[in-house]
mmCIF file of C-alpha atoms and ligand atoms in Angstrom:
data_model
loop_
_atom_site.group_PDB
_atom_site.id
_atom_site.type_symbol
_atom_site.label_atom_id
_atom_site.label_comp_id
_atom_site.label_asym_id
_atom_site.label_seq_id
_atom_site.Cartn_x
_atom_site.Cartn_y
_atom_site.Cartn_z
ATOM 1 C CA MET A 1 7.892 23.004 2.560
ATOM 2 C CA LYS A 2 9.977 20.268 4.624
ATOM 3 C CA GLU A 3 8.681 16.874 5.302
ATOM 4 C CA ALA A 4 7.358 17.167 9.117
ATOM 5 C CA THR A 5 5.281 20.592 8.551
ATOM 6 C CA LYS A 6 3.777 19.109 5.112
ATOM 7 C CA TYR A 7 2.896 15.822 6.821
ATOM 8 C CA ILE A 8 0.730 18.277 9.922
ATOM 9 C CA HIS A 9 -0.740 20.755 7.465
ATOM 10 C CA ALA A 10 -1.442 18.337 4.558
ATOM 11 C CA GLY A 11 -5.402 19.362 3.152
ATOM 12 C CA THR A 12 -6.449 21.023 6.417
ATOM 13 C CA GLU A 13 -7.972 24.427 6.777
ATOM 14 C CA PRO A 14 -9.531 25.694 10.013
ATOM 15 C CA ASP A 15 -13.520 25.389 9.017
ATOM 16 C CA PRO A 16 -14.783 27.953 7.147
ATOM 17 C CA SER A 17 -18.054 28.157 9.512
ATOM 18 C CA THR A 18 -16.630 27.928 12.593
ATOM 19 C CA GLY A 19 -12.688 28.450 12.488
ATOM 20 C CA ALA A 20 -12.414 24.591 14.131
ATOM 21 C CA ILE A 21 -8.824 23.868 13.856
ATOM 22 C CA MET A 22 -9.529 20.105 13.181
ATOM 23 C CA THR A 23 -11.900 19.325 9.558
ATOM 24 C CA PRO A 24 -15.015 18.463 11.356
ATOM 25 C CA ILE A 25 -16.749 14.916 10.390
ATOM 26 C CA TYR A 26 -19.560 16.442 8.036
ATOM 27 C CA GLN A 27 -21.876 13.593 9.147
ATOM 28 C CA THR A 28 -24.319 14.227 6.289
ATOM 29 C CA SER A 29 -25.823 12.883 3.198
ATOM 30 C CA THR A 30 -26.880 15.613 1.100
ATOM 31 C CA TYR A 31 -26.609 19.595 1.379
ATOM 32 C CA VAL A 32 -29.570 22.075 1.269
ATOM 33 C CA GLN A 33 -29.446 24.174 -1.688
ATOM 34 C CA GLN A 34 -30.331 28.039 -2.458
ATOM 35 C CA ALA A 35 -31.949 27.286 -5.940
ATOM 36 C CA PRO A 36 -32.009 24.378 -7.970
ATOM 37 C CA GLY A 37 -28.849 23.669 -9.293
ATOM 38 C CA LYS A 38 -27.732 26.472 -7.113
ATOM 39 C CA HIS A 39 -25.576 25.085 -4.120
ATOM 40 C CA LYS A 40 -21.768 25.682 -2.668
ATOM 41 C CA GLY A 41 -19.976 22.841 -4.664
ATOM 42 C CA TYR A 42 -21.907 19.672 -2.452
ATOM 43 C CA GLU A 43 -25.027 17.842 -3.803
ATOM 44 C CA TYR A 44 -25.037 14.316 -2.301
ATOM 45 C CA ALA A 45 -22.523 12.715 -0.348
ATOM 46 C CA ARG A 46 -21.150 10.033 -2.195
ATOM 47 C CA SER A 47 -20.334 12.667 -5.144
ATOM 48 C CA GLN A 48 -18.795 15.018 -2.421
ATOM 49 C CA ASN A 49 -18.166 15.478 1.197
ATOM 50 C CA PRO A 50 -16.023 18.078 2.959
ATOM 51 C CA THR A 51 -14.242 16.025 5.239
ATOM 52 C CA ARG A 52 -13.493 13.797 2.003
ATOM 53 C CA THR A 53 -12.074 16.619 0.134
ATOM 54 C CA ALA A 54 -9.646 17.797 2.826
ATOM 55 C CA LEU A 55 -8.592 14.477 2.861
ATOM 56 C CA GLU A 56 -8.423 13.909 -0.668
ATOM 57 C CA ARG A 57 -6.331 17.352 -0.728
ATOM 58 C CA ALA A 58 -3.878 15.791 1.757
ATOM 59 C CA PHE A 59 -3.669 12.619 -0.178
ATOM 60 C CA ALA A 60 -2.238 14.972 -2.900
ATOM 61 C CA GLU A 61 -0.109 16.540 -1.150
ATOM 62 C CA ILE A 62 1.855 13.724 0.550
ATOM 63 C CA GLU A 63 2.345 12.089 -2.260
ATOM 64 C CA ASN A 64 3.618 16.032 -4.232
ATOM 65 C CA ALA A 65 0.904 14.483 -6.858
ATOM 66 C CA ALA A 66 -1.953 17.244 -8.365
ATOM 67 C CA TYR A 67 -4.640 15.310 -7.505
ATOM 68 C CA GLY A 68 -5.994 12.555 -4.442
ATOM 69 C CA LEU A 69 -9.105 10.366 -4.600
ATOM 70 C CA ALA A 70 -10.086 8.256 -1.729
ATOM 71 C CA PHE A 71 -12.080 5.040 -1.717
ATOM 72 C CA SER A 72 -13.368 2.690 0.855
ATOM 73 C CA SER A 73 -10.565 0.428 0.869
ATOM 74 C CA GLY A 74 -7.505 -0.460 -1.103
ATOM 75 C CA VAL A 75 -9.101 -3.101 -3.361
ATOM 76 C CA ALA A 76 -12.311 -0.489 -4.048
ATOM 77 C CA ALA A 77 -9.273 1.658 -5.351
ATOM 78 C CA THR A 78 -7.428 -0.437 -7.462
ATOM 79 C CA ASP A 79 -11.197 -1.910 -8.504
ATOM 80 C CA ALA A 80 -11.413 1.833 -9.892
ATOM 81 C CA VAL A 81 -8.307 1.548 -11.783
ATOM 82 C CA ILE A 82 -9.278 -1.385 -13.432
ATOM 83 C CA LYS A 83 -12.810 0.044 -14.679
ATOM 84 C CA LEU A 84 -10.606 2.377 -17.119
ATOM 85 C CA LEU A 85 -10.162 -0.927 -19.282
ATOM 86 C CA ALA A 86 -12.290 -2.641 -21.558
ATOM 87 C CA PRO A 87 -12.350 -6.057 -22.678
ATOM 88 C CA GLY A 88 -9.617 -7.405 -24.586
ATOM 89 C CA ASP A 89 -6.940 -4.901 -22.764
ATOM 90 C CA GLU A 90 -3.876 -6.016 -20.987
ATOM 91 C CA VAL A 91 -2.244 -5.572 -17.683
ATOM 92 C CA ILE A 92 1.119 -6.422 -16.665
ATOM 93 C CA CYS A 93 1.376 -7.054 -12.892
ATOM 94 C CA ALA A 94 4.143 -8.675 -10.193
ATOM 95 C CA ASN A 95 4.053 -12.142 -10.113
ATOM 96 C CA ASP A 96 4.648 -11.774 -6.316
ATOM 97 C CA MET A 97 1.691 -9.026 -4.717
ATOM 98 C CA TYR A 98 -0.859 -8.763 -2.419
ATOM 99 C CA GLY A 99 -3.257 -11.496 -2.526
ATOM 100 C CA GLY A 100 -6.217 -9.709 -2.598
ATOM 101 C CA THR A 101 -5.201 -7.882 -5.443
ATOM 102 C CA TYR A 102 -4.451 -10.970 -7.523
ATOM 103 C CA ARG A 103 -7.692 -12.214 -6.078
ATOM 104 C CA LEU A 104 -9.238 -8.902 -8.036
ATOM 105 C CA PHE A 105 -7.340 -9.695 -10.989
ATOM 106 C CA THR A 106 -8.013 -13.302 -11.780
ATOM 107 C CA LYS A 107 -11.376 -13.734 -10.223
ATOM 108 C CA VAL A 108 -13.659 -10.572 -10.699
ATOM 109 C CA PHE A 109 -12.181 -8.715 -13.683
ATOM 110 C CA GLU A 110 -10.587 -11.569 -15.778
ATOM 111 C CA LYS A 111 -14.048 -12.957 -16.819
ATOM 112 C CA PHE A 112 -14.662 -9.333 -18.335
ATOM 113 C CA GLY A 113 -12.091 -9.894 -20.679
ATOM 114 C CA ILE A 114 -9.225 -7.837 -19.184
ATOM 115 C CA ARG A 115 -5.813 -10.113 -19.577
ATOM 116 C CA PHE A 116 -3.100 -10.060 -17.148
ATOM 117 C CA ILE A 117 0.335 -10.972 -17.414
ATOM 118 C CA TYR A 118 2.532 -12.005 -14.451
ATOM 119 C CA VAL A 119 5.806 -11.486 -14.680
ATOM 120 C CA ASP A 120 8.886 -10.612 -12.571
ATOM 121 C CA THR A 121 9.406 -7.041 -12.648
ATOM 122 C CA THR A 122 12.537 -6.827 -10.689
ATOM 123 C CA ASN A 123 13.412 -7.663 -13.814
ATOM 124 C CA VAL A 124 12.016 -4.556 -16.021
ATOM 125 C CA SER A 125 13.078 -6.677 -19.367
ATOM 126 C CA ASN A 126 10.070 -9.006 -18.346
ATOM 127 C CA ILE A 127 8.226 -6.153 -18.371
ATOM 128 C CA ALA A 128 9.641 -5.234 -21.828
ATOM 129 C CA ASN A 129 9.148 -8.148 -23.089
ATOM 130 C CA ALA A 130 5.537 -9.091 -22.347
ATOM 131 C CA ILE A 131 4.484 -5.382 -23.792
ATOM 132 C CA THR A 132 2.007 -6.196 -27.055
ATOM 133 C CA ALA A 133 -0.240 -3.545 -28.947
ATOM 134 C CA ASN A 134 -3.298 -4.562 -26.544
ATOM 135 C CA THR A 135 -0.812 -3.677 -23.220
ATOM 136 C CA LYS A 136 -3.238 -0.725 -21.343
ATOM 137 C CA LEU A 137 -1.461 -1.001 -17.772
ATOM 138 C CA VAL A 138 1.377 -1.847 -15.848
ATOM 139 C CA TRP A 139 0.754 -2.569 -12.014
ATOM 140 C CA LEU A 140 3.865 -2.566 -9.966
ATOM 141 C CA GLU A 141 3.826 -3.350 -6.265
ATOM 142 C CA THR A 142 7.653 -2.391 -4.713
ATOM 143 C CA PRO A 143 8.857 -3.452 -1.684
ATOM 144 C CA THR A 144 6.151 -6.326 -2.594
ATOM 145 C CA ASN A 145 4.194 -8.092 0.480
ATOM 146 C CA PRO A 146 5.187 -10.425 1.563
ATOM 147 C CA LEU A 147 8.647 -11.275 -0.191
ATOM 148 C CA MET A 148 9.968 -7.794 -0.473
ATOM 149 C CA ASN A 149 11.040 -8.099 -3.622
ATOM 150 C CA ILE A 150 11.813 -4.511 -5.123
ATOM 151 C CA THR A 151 11.102 -3.134 -8.678
ATOM 152 C CA ASP A 152 12.853 0.310 -10.340
ATOM 153 C CA ILE A 153 9.954 2.541 -10.726
ATOM 154 C CA ALA A 154 11.792 4.920 -12.842
ATOM 155 C CA ALA A 155 12.835 2.433 -15.030
ATOM 156 C CA VAL A 156 9.328 0.465 -15.695
ATOM 157 C CA ALA A 157 8.308 4.625 -16.184
ATOM 158 C CA ALA A 158 10.897 5.064 -19.053
ATOM 159 C CA LEU A 159 9.552 1.987 -20.871
ATOM 160 C CA THR A 160 5.596 3.158 -20.365
ATOM 161 C CA ARG A 161 5.820 6.415 -20.921
ATOM 162 C CA PRO A 162 6.466 6.578 -24.470
ATOM 163 C CA LYS A 163 4.445 4.036 -25.302
ATOM 164 C CA ASN A 164 1.396 5.454 -23.426
ATOM 165 C CA ILE A 165 0.843 2.595 -20.930
ATOM 166 C CA LEU A 166 -0.416 3.813 -18.177
ATOM 167 C CA MET A 167 2.070 2.800 -15.090
ATOM 168 C CA ALA A 168 0.380 2.124 -11.336
ATOM 169 C CA VAL A 169 2.678 1.796 -8.059
ATOM 170 C CA ASP A 170 1.058 -0.116 -4.982
ATOM 171 C CA ASN A 171 2.993 2.573 -2.574
ATOM 172 C CA THR A 172 1.190 0.739 0.607
ATOM 173 C CA PHE A 173 4.650 -0.573 1.887
ATOM 174 C CA ALA A 174 6.917 1.882 1.303
ATOM 175 C CA THR A 175 4.490 4.963 1.971
ATOM 176 C CA PRO A 176 4.938 8.655 0.527
ATOM 177 C CA PHE A 177 7.186 9.322 3.332
ATOM 178 C CA LEU A 178 9.612 6.929 2.021
ATOM 179 C CA GLN A 179 8.996 6.857 -1.616
ATOM 180 C CA ARG A 180 7.015 8.556 -4.099
ATOM 181 C CA PRO A 181 6.327 6.965 -7.273
ATOM 182 C CA ILE A 182 5.033 9.970 -9.358
ATOM 183 C CA GLU A 183 7.876 11.856 -8.668
ATOM 184 C CA LEU A 184 9.812 8.866 -10.481
ATOM 185 C CA GLY A 185 7.121 8.952 -13.238
ATOM 186 C CA ALA A 186 4.282 7.106 -12.353
ATOM 187 C CA ASP A 187 0.939 8.052 -13.548
ATOM 188 C CA LEU A 188 -1.220 6.670 -10.804
ATOM 189 C CA VAL A 189 0.139 5.982 -6.915
ATOM 190 C CA MET A 190 -2.589 3.499 -5.252
ATOM 191 C CA HIS A 191 -2.066 3.171 -1.292
ATOM 192 C CA SER A 192 -4.028 0.718 1.041
ATOM 193 C CA VAL A 193 -4.402 3.465 3.795
ATOM 194 C CA THR A 194 -5.563 0.871 5.716
ATOM 195 C CA LYS A 195 -2.155 0.636 6.683
ATOM 196 C CA TYR A 196 0.427 2.931 7.249
ATOM 197 C CA LEU A 197 -1.323 6.240 6.418
ATOM 198 C CA GLY A 198 -4.479 5.314 8.792
ATOM 199 C CA GLY A 199 -1.789 3.804 11.066
ATOM 200 C CA HIS A 200 -3.679 2.986 14.056
ATOM 201 C CA SER A 201 -5.615 -0.174 12.924
ATOM 202 C CA ASP A 202 -8.687 1.574 13.070
ATOM 203 C CA VAL A 203 -9.968 1.654 9.554
ATOM 204 C CA ILE A 204 -10.342 0.400 6.348
ATOM 205 C CA GLN A 205 -9.516 3.086 3.308
ATOM 206 C CA GLY A 206 -7.837 3.032 0.161
ATOM 207 C CA SER A 207 -6.535 5.867 -2.035
ATOM 208 C CA LEU A 208 -5.638 7.237 -5.769
ATOM 209 C CA MET A 209 -3.024 9.905 -6.684
ATOM 210 C CA MET A 210 -2.361 11.189 -9.829
ATOM 211 C CA ASN A 211 -1.241 14.548 -11.533
ATOM 212 C CA SER A 212 -3.055 13.942 -15.496
ATOM 213 C CA PRO A 213 -6.500 16.323 -15.134
ATOM 214 C CA GLU A 214 -7.952 13.770 -17.425
ATOM 215 C CA LEU A 215 -7.090 10.718 -15.526
ATOM 216 C CA ARG A 216 -8.614 12.512 -12.307
ATOM 217 C CA GLU A 217 -12.204 12.914 -13.800
ATOM 218 C CA LYS A 218 -12.229 9.317 -14.934
ATOM 219 C CA LEU A 219 -11.712 8.186 -11.916
ATOM 220 C CA TYR A 220 -13.574 10.906 -9.776
ATOM 221 C CA PHE A 221 -16.640 9.666 -12.514
ATOM 222 C CA ILE A 222 -16.113 5.830 -11.594
ATOM 223 C CA GLN A 223 -15.273 6.773 -7.597
ATOM 224 C CA LYS A 224 -18.919 8.666 -7.767
ATOM 225 C CA SER A 225 -20.114 5.993 -10.142
ATOM 226 C CA CYS A 226 -19.245 2.849 -8.800
ATOM 227 C CA GLY A 227 -19.997 4.249 -5.380
ATOM 228 C CA ALA A 228 -16.733 3.099 -3.493
ATOM 229 C CA VAL A 229 -16.429 5.948 -0.761
ATOM 230 C CA PRO A 230 -15.216 6.100 2.560
ATOM 231 C CA GLY A 231 -17.711 7.658 5.181
ATOM 232 C CA PRO A 232 -16.571 10.930 7.204
ATOM 233 C CA MET A 233 -15.705 9.442 9.990
ATOM 234 C CA ASP A 234 -13.040 7.592 8.520
ATOM 235 C CA CYS A 235 -11.721 10.384 6.617
ATOM 236 C CA PHE A 236 -11.201 12.265 9.646
ATOM 237 C CA LEU A 237 -9.330 9.439 11.175
ATOM 238 C CA VAL A 238 -6.875 9.147 8.122
ATOM 239 C CA LEU A 239 -6.421 13.104 8.602
ATOM 240 C CA ARG A 240 -5.359 12.299 11.950
ATOM 241 C CA GLY A 241 -3.028 9.975 11.118
ATOM 242 C CA ILE A 242 -1.530 11.315 8.151
ATOM 243 C CA LYS A 243 -0.491 14.274 10.899
ATOM 244 C CA THR A 244 2.186 11.459 12.803
ATOM 245 C CA LEU A 245 3.159 9.600 9.902
ATOM 246 C CA HIS A 246 6.475 10.591 9.426
ATOM 247 C CA VAL A 247 7.567 10.291 13.055
ATOM 248 C CA ARG A 248 5.616 6.791 12.920
ATOM 249 C CA MET A 249 7.826 5.964 9.621
ATOM 250 C CA LYS A 250 10.929 6.878 11.401
ATOM 251 C CA ALA A 251 10.249 4.744 14.026
ATOM 252 C CA HIS A 252 9.147 1.521 12.138
ATOM 253 C CA CYS A 253 12.069 2.186 10.093
ATOM 254 C CA GLU A 254 14.598 2.383 13.432
ATOM 255 C CA ASN A 255 13.288 -1.012 14.503
ATOM 256 C CA GLY A 256 12.570 -2.712 11.595
ATOM 257 C CA ALA A 257 15.945 -2.500 11.020
ATOM 258 C CA LYS A 258 17.317 -3.501 14.435
ATOM 259 C CA ILE A 259 15.353 -6.640 14.200
ATOM 260 C CA ALA A 260 16.387 -7.665 10.617
ATOM 261 C CA HIS A 261 19.414 -7.599 11.763
ATOM 262 C CA TRP A 262 18.750 -9.336 14.495
ATOM 263 C CA LEU A 263 16.976 -12.123 13.235
ATOM 264 C CA ARG A 264 20.060 -12.453 10.454
ATOM 265 C CA ASN A 265 22.066 -13.170 13.576
ATOM 266 C CA HIS A 266 20.157 -15.616 14.800
ATOM 267 C CA SER A 267 21.133 -19.306 14.631
ATOM 268 C CA LYS A 268 17.902 -20.730 14.326
ATOM 269 C CA ILE A 269 16.693 -18.284 11.731
ATOM 270 C CA GLY A 270 17.374 -18.680 7.521
ATOM 271 C CA LYS A 271 16.627 -16.324 5.051
ATOM 272 C CA VAL A 272 15.911 -12.577 6.009
ATOM 273 C CA TYR A 273 13.612 -10.793 3.459
ATOM 274 C CA TRP A 274 14.627 -7.065 4.091
ATOM 275 C CA PRO A 275 15.642 -4.596 1.656
ATOM 276 C CA GLY A 276 18.615 -3.108 3.679
ATOM 277 C CA PHE A 277 20.661 -5.821 3.469
ATOM 278 C CA GLU A 278 23.367 -5.066 1.110
ATOM 279 C CA ASP A 279 22.708 -8.507 -0.589
ATOM 280 C CA HIS A 280 19.261 -8.122 -1.243
ATOM 281 C CA PRO A 281 19.151 -8.275 -4.723
ATOM 282 C CA GLY A 282 16.854 -4.847 -4.423
ATOM 283 C CA TYR A 283 19.587 -3.147 -2.512
ATOM 284 C CA ARG A 284 21.039 -0.950 -4.979
ATOM 285 C CA ILE A 285 17.654 0.169 -6.308
ATOM 286 C CA ALA A 286 15.781 0.308 -2.785
ATOM 287 C CA THR A 287 18.551 2.883 -1.650
ATOM 288 C CA LYS A 288 18.116 4.930 -4.868
ATOM 289 C CA GLN A 289 14.160 4.954 -4.625
ATOM 290 C CA MET A 290 13.463 4.884 -1.427
ATOM 291 C CA ALA A 291 14.857 7.126 2.172
ATOM 292 C CA ASP A 292 14.713 3.996 4.236
ATOM 293 C CA PHE A 293 13.491 0.404 4.456
ATOM 294 C CA GLY A 294 9.658 0.662 6.530
ATOM 295 C CA GLY A 295 8.999 -1.840 9.071
ATOM 296 C CA MET A 296 8.214 -5.011 6.862
ATOM 297 C CA LEU A 297 9.943 -7.618 6.622
ATOM 298 C CA SER A 298 9.752 -11.656 6.290
ATOM 299 C CA PHE A 299 11.740 -14.598 7.127
ATOM 300 C CA VAL A 300 12.168 -18.482 7.063
ATOM 301 C CA LEU A 301 13.396 -20.826 9.835
ATOM 302 C CA LYS A 302 16.804 -22.267 9.076
ATOM 303 C CA ASN A 303 14.949 -25.821 9.345
ATOM 304 C CA ASP A 304 12.103 -24.242 7.081
ATOM 305 C CA SER A 305 9.547 -26.711 9.006
ATOM 306 C CA VAL A 306 6.054 -25.294 8.659
ATOM 307 C CA GLU A 307 5.361 -27.024 12.451
ATOM 308 C CA GLU A 308 8.341 -25.038 13.897
ATOM 309 C CA ALA A 309 6.929 -21.932 12.077
ATOM 310 C CA MET A 310 3.321 -22.686 12.655
ATOM 311 C CA ARG A 311 4.716 -22.675 16.940
ATOM 312 C CA VAL A 312 6.462 -19.305 16.753
ATOM 313 C CA LEU A 313 3.535 -18.103 15.402
ATOM 314 C CA SER A 314 1.643 -18.917 18.149
ATOM 315 C CA SER A 315 4.299 -17.980 21.038
ATOM 316 C CA THR A 316 4.430 -14.633 20.268
ATOM 317 C CA LYS A 317 3.053 -12.304 23.414
ATOM 318 C CA LEU A 318 3.702 -8.656 21.814
ATOM 319 C CA PHE A 319 3.566 -9.512 17.979
ATOM 320 C CA ALA A 320 -0.285 -9.972 17.628
ATOM 321 C CA LEU A 321 -0.741 -12.576 14.686
ATOM 322 C CA ALA A 322 -3.377 -11.029 12.792
ATOM 323 C CA GLU A 323 -3.524 -9.973 9.063
ATOM 324 C CA SER A 324 -3.265 -6.040 7.881
ATOM 325 C CA LEU A 325 -0.094 -4.256 8.675
ATOM 326 C CA GLY A 326 1.436 -0.955 9.497
ATOM 327 C CA GLY A 327 -0.270 0.362 12.529
ATOM 328 C CA VAL A 328 1.565 1.377 15.392
ATOM 329 C CA GLU A 329 1.509 -1.863 17.132
ATOM 330 C CA SER A 330 4.059 -5.316 15.603
ATOM 331 C CA LEU A 331 1.739 -8.236 14.334
ATOM 332 C CA ILE A 332 2.977 -11.295 13.406
ATOM 333 C CA ASN A 333 1.388 -13.264 9.811
ATOM 334 C CA HIS A 334 1.364 -16.189 8.219
ATOM 335 C CA PRO A 335 1.159 -15.473 4.837
ATOM 336 C CA ALA A 336 0.443 -19.024 2.901
ATOM 337 C CA SER A 337 -2.519 -19.704 4.796
ATOM 338 C CA MET A 338 -3.352 -15.676 5.982
ATOM 339 C CA THR A 339 -3.142 -12.817 4.020
ATOM 340 C CA HIS A 340 -1.800 -14.503 0.987
ATOM 341 C CA ALA A 341 -4.013 -17.691 0.519
ATOM 342 C CA SER A 342 -6.306 -16.251 -2.016
ATOM 343 C CA ILE A 343 -3.220 -17.525 -3.989
ATOM 344 C CA PRO A 344 -3.157 -21.324 -5.556
ATOM 345 C CA ARG A 345 -0.293 -22.759 -3.352
ATOM 346 C CA GLU A 346 1.967 -23.825 -6.898
ATOM 347 C CA GLU A 347 1.772 -20.459 -7.864
ATOM 348 C CA ARG A 348 2.617 -19.430 -4.456
ATOM 349 C CA ILE A 349 5.381 -21.579 -4.270
ATOM 350 C CA LYS A 350 6.740 -21.155 -7.988
ATOM 351 C CA ASN A 351 7.004 -17.271 -6.762
ATOM 352 C CA GLY A 352 9.310 -18.299 -3.645
ATOM 353 C CA LEU A 353 6.614 -17.883 -1.289
ATOM 354 C CA SER A 354 6.873 -20.602 1.370
ATOM 355 C CA ASP A 355 4.601 -22.709 3.798
ATOM 356 C CA SER A 356 6.939 -21.814 6.168
ATOM 357 C CA LEU A 357 7.245 -17.770 5.488
ATOM 358 C CA ILE A 358 6.423 -15.471 8.801
ATOM 359 C CA ARG A 359 5.650 -11.663 8.087
ATOM 360 C CA LEU A 360 6.419 -8.914 10.724
ATOM 361 C CA SER A 361 4.704 -5.911 10.467
ATOM 362 C CA VAL A 362 7.213 -4.089 13.155
ATOM 363 C CA GLY A 363 5.540 -1.316 14.942
ATOM 364 C CA ILE A 364 7.041 0.958 17.303
ATOM 365 C CA GLU A 365 6.922 -0.280 20.394
ATOM 366 C CA ASP A 366 10.803 -0.656 22.045
ATOM 367 C CA ALA A 367 12.709 -2.602 19.850
ATOM 368 C CA ASP A 368 14.296 -4.250 22.747
ATOM 369 C CA ASP A 369 10.883 -5.723 23.846
ATOM 370 C CA LEU A 370 10.156 -6.723 20.372
ATOM 371 C CA ILE A 371 13.279 -8.784 20.030
ATOM 372 C CA ASP A 372 12.893 -10.279 23.664
ATOM 373 C CA ASP A 373 9.053 -11.391 22.227
ATOM 374 C CA LEU A 374 11.120 -12.802 19.514
ATOM 375 C CA ARG A 375 13.446 -14.589 21.447
ATOM 376 C CA GLN A 376 11.257 -16.362 23.133
ATOM 377 C CA ALA A 377 9.100 -17.427 20.857
ATOM 378 C CA ILE A 378 11.891 -18.964 18.310
ATOM 379 C CA GLY A 379 13.317 -20.213 21.222
HETATM 380 C C1 PLP B 1 -3.877 -4.379 2.303
HETATM 381 C C2 PLP B 1 -2.862 -4.106 1.013
HETATM 382 C C3 PLP B 1 -4.106 -3.984 -0.074
HETATM 383 C C4 PLP B 1 -5.823 -3.970 -0.047
HETATM 384 O O1 PLP B 1 -5.808 -2.882 1.048
HETATM 385 P P1 PLP B 1 -7.227 -3.306 1.644
HETATM 386 O O2 PLP B 1 -7.191 -1.610 2.608
HETATM 387 O O3 PLP B 1 -7.600 -4.124 2.322
HETATM 388 O O4 PLP B 1 -8.489 -2.833 0.726
HETATM 389 C C5 PLP B 1 -3.535 -3.883 -1.548
HETATM 390 N N1 PLP B 1 -1.895 -3.501 -1.559
HETATM 391 C C6 PLP B 1 -1.136 -3.954 -0.366
HETATM 392 C C7 PLP B 1 0.326 -3.964 -0.401
HETATM 393 C C8 PLP B 1 -1.791 -4.171 1.166
HETATM 394 O O5 PLP B 1 -0.977 -4.302 1.901
#
């Protein structure tokens, strides 16, 4: 099935009781049983809900995976993956990743005896060198938030597969429209559904996709035992969002490319972080594993002044100053004080995230209007 058809039809069938073409919002906590233990596959809504089931089918289909699971947020999905581990286990992860993932790893799970080893995953040999007998998971994010670093997913899978080390990819920035890590050898894909899959800045949700039935069983057990499940209304909103993922992503990519090139040619702009530039260190891998470069980019001003960056951040009119990303509307963000403030400053600086870095989530408005807005804000 071709991409566009898949996004429109993923997971959904006419409702069996009425024929409703859209999956109803099954706003219920429990289900009446015909006799004790005799039911239609639905017992209690923490374990199963038909709206969520339809969405979980859709998650699987869009990543070309066998199974999908929905969680109440992206970090709840990540949390479920780490709960597969036991004290003494080690996780190798990127030194440049979403601040909330870093916070979950260091502030919540380290005290349970799980060790996190941070390396520059863009160089796969750094991962190879960090593997020990205790390594149970490699956690990748590509492109990374906010520096747009690219890691070769297939090369990492070639390393982890023979050693039976799980490999998970946070695919939030790329979406399955641009990159499908399971096809490249990943065991697990995680999404902050809050971002592009939802697509309209109106829902918090996370997902996991996988091929292995054993992995699905273990993660389903964690999902129902720990209870971080999304409500049916949120599942409905995401089912609706996914129907236009391909249309939105094409527009995000087109606007992202226009703005990246425009910024790069601006006399006041220093470095622009966008994997579509041929001199981006990850360009070759990005063109190999991604269909296009997405709508996320970051930049610094030529004079690297924090005061100037703050002035630009407060001067845009269309780009709203807000955390989050992936909605139809454009957002501007200051990672050091907003999305990545939970990472200690010296760690941020060491990993190349400067105090003057500005991140854009380029929406699908008219590109000329977005450029006009940036022009007046940069001055
Ligand atoms: C937002 C985000 C998360 C966390 O997801 P929530 O839905 O906010 O819990 C994880 N990874 C990336 C790359 C993100 O942008």
